[in-house]
Amino acid sequence: MKILFTAGESVPFIKTGGLADVVGALAPVLAKAGHDVRVIIPDYRLIPQNYQNEMVHVCDFEVQLGWRRQYCGIEKIEKDGVIWYFMDNKYYFGRPYIYGMGGDEYERFGFFCRGVLNMLPLIDFQPDVIHAHDWQSGMIPALLKIQYAHLPFYAGIKTVFTIHNLQYQGIFGIREIQDILGLGDSLWTDDKLECFGCANFLKAALVYSDAITTVSPSYAEEIQTAYYGERLDGLLKSRKDDLYGVLNGIDMEDYNPESDPQIAAHYSRENLSGKAVCKKALQENLGLQVRPDVPIIGMVGRLSNQKGLDLVDYVIADIMRMDVQLVVLGMGEGRYFNLFSWAEGEYQGRVAARFTMDHALARQIYAGADLFLMPSQFEPCGLSQMIAMRYGTIPLVRETGGLRDTVLSYNEVTGEGNGFSFFNYNAHDMLHTIERAIDFYLHQPEIWHKLQMRGMSGDYSWDQSAEKYMVIYQGLFREKAVRAKTPEEPNPVVVNI
Ligand code: ADP
């Protein structure tokens, strides 16, 4: 099949979160299976210079946005069996940030969506499926159906849209979107593009895509409820027959404690001694007391409410009353910057916090920590808990979304489990679960070791999920009545709630 991925970011070129990991890992896996897979992302100025130097110019044209005509260049890099395209426009993407600033995101990503559709005949690529990811690509399925589908070149193209995080929807004024994308008044009703008085890129995709996916089976269920649905639960429920949950994977080669060049020592299931070296190096590098016996609780991720950090805020003094160390790496809300900066001063030598994007340090934390804390309020999939398990660090999570699908809490009676979890979004439930985990660390090392082994043996590869995506793509070309939903296969770990 010919598949085009469209996204706001992709590793190894540019990354702010899990979306980049998913796009960058899934595309090569599908290409390896024999498909013609191409990816397009914006050509941000922040893409490292070595990749900028590798880019080859493919074509350029002008994109009409209302009264503006904007240059649109297409560059490419061929890598891992995939052609990666980069959409160049210095005014929109030559900025010192990726998203979230500038006040003209609707125009930048409106340009991107229009540019993607316009480039296809010019690069001579007629995909069977456009697989659009997150709100930045959300207008592509809508524009395709509304403005392009009558043209023979576009008529047969099917669209799949993946929700990586329903909280980010791309909400703007209707007038602004009409101005740049020329969508007539009759389209702005609540069964089409209008959404609570606004334009909404993500909603547009949910209405106009042929299939919708999200990144874990549990999140696919949760987003059909008011608590998790971010005001789109009704729409998602109405499309439940076209909504699939496919669990993300991680790049098992890249995240491998036996060969990761960025950690202090290598180790494996058979010989964990290198993990102790990684722990010591982490303590030294971050100015923590160098003590092999004290458990390190690690956290890596965006400092946002989504990640359950208000629970940590509420009971941080109780956590630190135990003999533990806490390591935090993340960027985001000032409130949490203040919290962890304060904690670093208050608990000197026991808390270390770094507020940068540092991929090497992230790996050093996955390798050097003992417990990985992820008490998310909601979690579409979550990659960090899988990476942690791969590095023999035991996850402690809240039972939601992809965390629920990948971490099974240790059960003393049956002996099952690969981590620790709690269900209610409650700081003391989290605290008691941390106390329980630390108790196992200190007093039952053989069980701790068993959980480490289970985590390190898990299959977090993309293979199974890539197959599920192929089933979804192929299903789009069958009659809807006979289209099979992806079989409800058991999750890698089925959770005991
Ligand atoms: P989300 O996509 O919600 O941000 P995920 O758990 O799905 O969360 O993916 C986060 C990814 O980004 C992980 O690979 C994590 O290691 C990485 N990451 C997050 N923050 C940082 C940071 N400050 N430095 C390095 N890597 C980070």
PDB file of C-alpha atoms in Angstrom, residues 11 18 85 107 223 327 342 351 411 453:
ATOM      1  CA  VAL A  11      11.979  11.517  15.515  1.00  0.00           C
ATOM      2  CA  GLY A  18       5.407  10.752  22.320  1.00  0.00           C
ATOM      3  CA  TYR A  85       9.289  15.174   3.386  1.00  0.00           C
ATOM      4  CA  GLU A 107      -2.502  29.870   9.917  1.00  0.00           C
ATOM      5  CA  ILE A 223     -12.724   9.046  25.489  1.00  0.00           C
ATOM      6  CA  VAL A 327      14.806  12.571  40.251  1.00  0.00           C
ATOM      7  CA  TRP A 342      11.740  24.103  46.012  1.00  0.00           C
ATOM      8  CA  VAL A 351      15.959  15.475  45.203  1.00  0.00           C
ATOM      9  CA  ASN A 411      -0.695  -9.343  43.235  1.00  0.00           C
ATOM     10  CA  MET A 453      12.697  -9.500  34.930  1.00  0.00           C
TER      11      MET A 453
END
